[in-house]
Coordinates of C-alpha atoms in Angstrom, one line a residue:
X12 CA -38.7 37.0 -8.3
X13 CA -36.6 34.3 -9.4
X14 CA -39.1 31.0 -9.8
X15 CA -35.5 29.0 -10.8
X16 CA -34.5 28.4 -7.3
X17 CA -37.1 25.9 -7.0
X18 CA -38.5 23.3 -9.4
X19 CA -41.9 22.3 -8.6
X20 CA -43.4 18.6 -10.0
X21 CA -46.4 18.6 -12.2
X22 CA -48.3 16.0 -11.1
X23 CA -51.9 13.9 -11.7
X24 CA -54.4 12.1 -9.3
X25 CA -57.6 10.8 -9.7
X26 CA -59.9 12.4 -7.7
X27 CA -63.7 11.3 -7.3
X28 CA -63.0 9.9 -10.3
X29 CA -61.4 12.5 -12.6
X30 CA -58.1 13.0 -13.0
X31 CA -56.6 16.6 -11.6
X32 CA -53.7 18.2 -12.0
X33 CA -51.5 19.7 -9.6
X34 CA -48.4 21.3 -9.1
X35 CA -46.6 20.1 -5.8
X36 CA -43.6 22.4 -4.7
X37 CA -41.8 20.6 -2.5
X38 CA -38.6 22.5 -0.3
X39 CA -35.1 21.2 -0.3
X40 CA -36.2 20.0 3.5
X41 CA -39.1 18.0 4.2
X42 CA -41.4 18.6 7.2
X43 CA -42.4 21.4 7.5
X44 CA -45.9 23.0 6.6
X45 CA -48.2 22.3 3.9
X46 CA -50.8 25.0 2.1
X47 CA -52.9 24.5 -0.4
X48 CA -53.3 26.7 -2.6
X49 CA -56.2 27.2 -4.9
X50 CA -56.8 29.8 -7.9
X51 CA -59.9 31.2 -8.9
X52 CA -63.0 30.9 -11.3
X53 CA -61.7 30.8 -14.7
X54 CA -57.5 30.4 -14.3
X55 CA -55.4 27.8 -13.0
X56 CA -53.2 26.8 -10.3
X57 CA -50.1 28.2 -12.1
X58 CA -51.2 31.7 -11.3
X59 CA -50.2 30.5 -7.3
X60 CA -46.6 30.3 -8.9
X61 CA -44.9 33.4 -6.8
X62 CA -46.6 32.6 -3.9
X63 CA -45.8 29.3 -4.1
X64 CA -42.4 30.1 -4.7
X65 CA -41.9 32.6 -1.7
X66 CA -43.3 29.6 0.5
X67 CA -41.5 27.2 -1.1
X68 CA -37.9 28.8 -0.3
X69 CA -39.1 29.2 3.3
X70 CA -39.4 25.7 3.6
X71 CA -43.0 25.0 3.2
X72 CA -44.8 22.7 0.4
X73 CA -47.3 23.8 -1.8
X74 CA -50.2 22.4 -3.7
X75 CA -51.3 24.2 -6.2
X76 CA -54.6 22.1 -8.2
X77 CA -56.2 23.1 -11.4
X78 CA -59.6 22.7 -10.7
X79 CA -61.4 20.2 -12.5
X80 CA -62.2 21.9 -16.0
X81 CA -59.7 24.2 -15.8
X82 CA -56.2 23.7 -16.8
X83 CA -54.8 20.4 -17.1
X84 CA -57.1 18.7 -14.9
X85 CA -59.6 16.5 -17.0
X86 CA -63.5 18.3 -17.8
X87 CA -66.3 17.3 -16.3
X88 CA -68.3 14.6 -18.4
X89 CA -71.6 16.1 -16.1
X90 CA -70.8 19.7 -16.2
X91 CA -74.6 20.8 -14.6
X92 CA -73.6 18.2 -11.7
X93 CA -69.9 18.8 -11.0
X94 CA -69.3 21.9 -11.3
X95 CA -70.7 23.4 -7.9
X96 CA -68.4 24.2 -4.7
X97 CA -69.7 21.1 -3.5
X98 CA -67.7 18.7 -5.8
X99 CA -65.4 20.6 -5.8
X100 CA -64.6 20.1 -2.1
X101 CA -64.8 16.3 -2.7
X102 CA -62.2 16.7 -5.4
X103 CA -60.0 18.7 -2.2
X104 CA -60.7 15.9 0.4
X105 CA -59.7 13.6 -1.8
X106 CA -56.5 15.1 -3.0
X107 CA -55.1 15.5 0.5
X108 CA -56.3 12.3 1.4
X109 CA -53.9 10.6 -1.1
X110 CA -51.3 13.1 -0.1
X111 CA -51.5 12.1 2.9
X112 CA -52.0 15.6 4.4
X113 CA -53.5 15.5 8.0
X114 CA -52.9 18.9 8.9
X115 CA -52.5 22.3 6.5
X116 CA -53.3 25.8 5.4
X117 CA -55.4 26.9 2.6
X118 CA -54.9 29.9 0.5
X119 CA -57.9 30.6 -1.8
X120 CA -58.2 33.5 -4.8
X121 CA -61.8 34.2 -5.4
X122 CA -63.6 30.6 -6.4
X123 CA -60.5 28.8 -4.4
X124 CA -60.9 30.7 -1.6
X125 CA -65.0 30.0 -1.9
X126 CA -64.2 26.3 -1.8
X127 CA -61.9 27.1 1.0
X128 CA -64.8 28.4 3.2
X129 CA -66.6 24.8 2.2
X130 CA -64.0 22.9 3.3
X131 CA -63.0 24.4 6.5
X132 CA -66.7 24.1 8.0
X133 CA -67.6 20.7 6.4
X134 CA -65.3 17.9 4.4
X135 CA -61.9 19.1 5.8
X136 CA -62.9 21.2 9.0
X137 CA -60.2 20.3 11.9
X138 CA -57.6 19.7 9.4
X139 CA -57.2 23.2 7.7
X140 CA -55.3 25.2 10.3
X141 CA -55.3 29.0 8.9
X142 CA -57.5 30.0 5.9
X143 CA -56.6 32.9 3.7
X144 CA -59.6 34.5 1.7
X145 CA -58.1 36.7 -1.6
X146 CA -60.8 39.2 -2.6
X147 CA -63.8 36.4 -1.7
X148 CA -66.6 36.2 1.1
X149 CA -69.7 34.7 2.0
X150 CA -71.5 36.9 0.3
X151 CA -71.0 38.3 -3.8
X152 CA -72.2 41.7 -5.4
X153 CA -74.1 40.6 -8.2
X154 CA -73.0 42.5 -11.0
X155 CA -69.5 42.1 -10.2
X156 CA -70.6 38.0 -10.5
X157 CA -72.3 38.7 -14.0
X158 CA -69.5 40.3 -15.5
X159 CA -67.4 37.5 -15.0
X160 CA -70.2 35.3 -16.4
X161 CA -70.4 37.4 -19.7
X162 CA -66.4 36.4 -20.5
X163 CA -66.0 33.4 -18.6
X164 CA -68.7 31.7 -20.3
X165 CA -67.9 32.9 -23.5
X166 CA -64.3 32.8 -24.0
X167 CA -63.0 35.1 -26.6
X168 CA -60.4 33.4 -29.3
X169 CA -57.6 34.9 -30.8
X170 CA -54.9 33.9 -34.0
X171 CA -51.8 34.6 -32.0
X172 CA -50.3 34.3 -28.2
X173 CA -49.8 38.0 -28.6
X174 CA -53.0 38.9 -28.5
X175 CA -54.4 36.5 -26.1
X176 CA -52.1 38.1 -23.5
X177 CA -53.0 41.3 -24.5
X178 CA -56.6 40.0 -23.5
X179 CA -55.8 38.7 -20.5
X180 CA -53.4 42.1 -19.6
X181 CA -57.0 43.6 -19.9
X182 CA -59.2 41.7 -18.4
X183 CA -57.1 41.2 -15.5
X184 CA -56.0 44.6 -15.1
X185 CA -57.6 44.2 -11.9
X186 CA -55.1 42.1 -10.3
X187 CA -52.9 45.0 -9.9
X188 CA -49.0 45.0 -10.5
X189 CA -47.4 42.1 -13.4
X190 CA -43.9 42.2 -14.4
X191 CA -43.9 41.4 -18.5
X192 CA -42.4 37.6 -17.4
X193 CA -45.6 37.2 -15.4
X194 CA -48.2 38.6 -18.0
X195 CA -46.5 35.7 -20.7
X196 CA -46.3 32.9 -17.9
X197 CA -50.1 33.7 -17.4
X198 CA -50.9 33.6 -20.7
X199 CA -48.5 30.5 -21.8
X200 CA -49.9 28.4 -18.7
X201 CA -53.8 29.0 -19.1
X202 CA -53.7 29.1 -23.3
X203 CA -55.4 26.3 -25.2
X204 CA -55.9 25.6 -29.0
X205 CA -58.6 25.6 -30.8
X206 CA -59.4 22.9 -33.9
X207 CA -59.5 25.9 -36.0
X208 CA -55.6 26.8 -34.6
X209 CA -56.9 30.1 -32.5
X210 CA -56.0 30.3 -28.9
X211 CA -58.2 30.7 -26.1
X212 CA -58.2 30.2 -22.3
X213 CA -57.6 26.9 -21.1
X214 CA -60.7 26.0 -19.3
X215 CA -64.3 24.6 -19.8
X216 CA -66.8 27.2 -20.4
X217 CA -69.5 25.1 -19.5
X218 CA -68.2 26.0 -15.9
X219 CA -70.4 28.9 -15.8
X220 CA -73.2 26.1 -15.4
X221 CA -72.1 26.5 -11.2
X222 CA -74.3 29.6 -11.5
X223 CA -77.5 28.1 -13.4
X224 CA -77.8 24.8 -11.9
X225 CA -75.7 25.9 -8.3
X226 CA -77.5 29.7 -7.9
X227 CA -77.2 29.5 -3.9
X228 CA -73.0 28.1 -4.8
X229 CA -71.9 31.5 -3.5
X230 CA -74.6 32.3 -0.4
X231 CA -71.8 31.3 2.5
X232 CA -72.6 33.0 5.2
X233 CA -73.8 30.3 7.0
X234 CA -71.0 27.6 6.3
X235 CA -68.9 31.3 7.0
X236 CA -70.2 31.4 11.1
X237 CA -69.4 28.0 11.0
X238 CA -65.6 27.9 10.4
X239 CA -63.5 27.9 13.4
X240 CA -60.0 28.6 12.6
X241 CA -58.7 31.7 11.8
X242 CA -58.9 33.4 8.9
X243 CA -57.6 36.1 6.8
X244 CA -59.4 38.1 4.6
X245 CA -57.7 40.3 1.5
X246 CA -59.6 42.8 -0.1
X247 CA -58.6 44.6 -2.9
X248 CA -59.5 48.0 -2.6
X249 CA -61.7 48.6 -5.9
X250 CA -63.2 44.9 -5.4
X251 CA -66.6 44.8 -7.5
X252 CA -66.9 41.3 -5.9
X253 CA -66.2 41.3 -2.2
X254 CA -67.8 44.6 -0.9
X255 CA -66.5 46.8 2.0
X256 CA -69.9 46.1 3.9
X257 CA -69.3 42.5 3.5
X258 CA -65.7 42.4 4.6
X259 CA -66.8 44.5 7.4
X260 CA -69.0 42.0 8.4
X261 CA -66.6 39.4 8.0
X262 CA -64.9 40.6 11.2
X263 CA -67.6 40.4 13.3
X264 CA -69.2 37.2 12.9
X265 CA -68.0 33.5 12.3
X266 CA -64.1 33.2 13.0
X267 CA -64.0 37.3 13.1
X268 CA -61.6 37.2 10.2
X269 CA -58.6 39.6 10.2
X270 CA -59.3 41.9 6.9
X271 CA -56.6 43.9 5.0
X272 CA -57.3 46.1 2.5
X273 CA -55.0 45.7 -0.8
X274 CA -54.3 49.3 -2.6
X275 CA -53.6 49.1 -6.1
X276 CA -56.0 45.9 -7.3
X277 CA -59.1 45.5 -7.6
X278 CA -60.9 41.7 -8.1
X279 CA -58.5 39.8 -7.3
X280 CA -54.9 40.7 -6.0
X281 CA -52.2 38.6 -7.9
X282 CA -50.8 37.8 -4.2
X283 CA -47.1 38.1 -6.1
X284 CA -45.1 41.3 -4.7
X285 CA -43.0 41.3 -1.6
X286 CA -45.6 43.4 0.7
X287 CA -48.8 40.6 -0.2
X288 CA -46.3 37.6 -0.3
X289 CA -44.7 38.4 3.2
X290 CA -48.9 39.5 4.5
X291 CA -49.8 36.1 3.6
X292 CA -46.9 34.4 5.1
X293 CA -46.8 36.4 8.3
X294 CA -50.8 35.2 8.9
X295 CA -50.0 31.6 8.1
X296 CA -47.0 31.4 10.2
X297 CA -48.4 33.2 13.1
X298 CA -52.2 32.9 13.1
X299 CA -53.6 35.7 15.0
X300 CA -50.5 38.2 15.5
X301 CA -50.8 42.0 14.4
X302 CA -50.6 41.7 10.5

């Protein structure tokens, strides 16, 4: 895919109070539709590049945040307070606020999609139109939630860029299919160094606070009944995270969400070949149609 065509602005707002960044892709035309679009746990908003891309040539804009922590958005000077779903989804209301975004879609991977689910029932319900869940529900297997606390919270460090991408080629072997130029841009967008001039992923580790001082963060399933828009669910077919029981229950209660079952990934599809790109885009433009 060629991410030339369109040149998306990096961009800063201060939201409750912290500064987050965001990349807005904006199409040749304005007026037409708005998603959000937010990554997951540990990464950034740049991993939303070929999705927002796609969108972005169809004519829609994209907003694509780093969370705050993650990133270049600024950490959290009260990590046990601020990092929960709820802040989170004050940092989201605020951000559209000052974008002046009345009415849009929201596009969530994992702990995007999670904040997604907050929004759309509580601080932004009425004004997010179609939600799109990537490999996230209302309800988490737990061992698939304490892996990613074993690496998240204790990000590995490494002398070169090489290796760090061979980390992340590992570790996110789950996300299915990445061309080489994807594997660097995830790397080169989500790398920070260290004082001691080893690299290491470009987030907050004190994060993983969410799940000591938030334990119930991630126990949806009643905020889930309450969202009334619909809603599309991905799964990835070897998901540790979002069961097949729990996606199966997603389409019978709440909004009776529309779930797909991605071959080839496991947590959490990288939502950047043709056949997931044109899935999500099909859903957003037409809601409830056959998908």
């Amino acid at each position: 895919m060629n991410f030339a065509a369109v040149e998306p602005r990096s961009r800063y707002l201060m939201c409750e109070g912290r500064e987050i960044h965001f990349m807005d892709w904006v199409p040749a035309q304005a007026g037409g539709p708005v998603v959000v679009a937010w990554h997951g746990l540990a990464r950034t908003g740049r991993d939303m590049d070929p999705l927002a891309a796609h969108l972005c040539a169809q004519g829609w804009r994209v907003i694509c945040p780093d969370t705050i922590g993650r990133g270049l958005s600024q950490w959290s000077p009260k990590p046990e307070a601020e990092y929960c779903l709820d802040f989170y989804s004050r940092i989201a209301r605020s951000l559209v606020d000052q974008l002046g975004l009345q009415r849009f879609h929201w596009v969530g991977t994992s702990m995007g999609g999670a904040i997604g689910m907050v929004c759309a029932a509580g601080t932004l319900q009425g004004r997010i139109e179609r939600l799109v869940l990537n490999d996230i529900g209302p309800q988490l297997a737990a061992p698939a939630v304490q892996r990613i606390r074993s690496y998240a919270g204790s990000p590995a460090a490494f002398a070169t860029m090489g290796e760090l991408e061979q980390y992340f080629r590992t570790v996110y072997k789950p996300y299915g299919y990445l061309p080489d130029a994807q594997w660097r841009l995830l790397t080169e967008s989500s790398a920070r160094r260290l004082p001691d001039g080893r690299v290491t992923p470009h987030y907050d580790p004190a994060m993983v606070m969410q799940f000591e001082h938030h334990p119930q963060d991630y126990e949806l399933w009643a905020t889930f009944d309450r969202i009334d828009v619909p809603v599309l669910c991905l799964r990835g077919a070897q998901s540790d995270l979002l069961l097949a029981d729990t996606a199966e229950a997603m389409r019978d209660r709440g909004p009776r969400a529309l779930v797909v079952t991605i071959a080839g990934c496991g947590h959490a599809p990288a939502l950047n070949v043709p056949d997931q790109l044109e899935l999500v885009q099909r859903f957003l433009s037409e809601a409830r149609s056959t998908v």
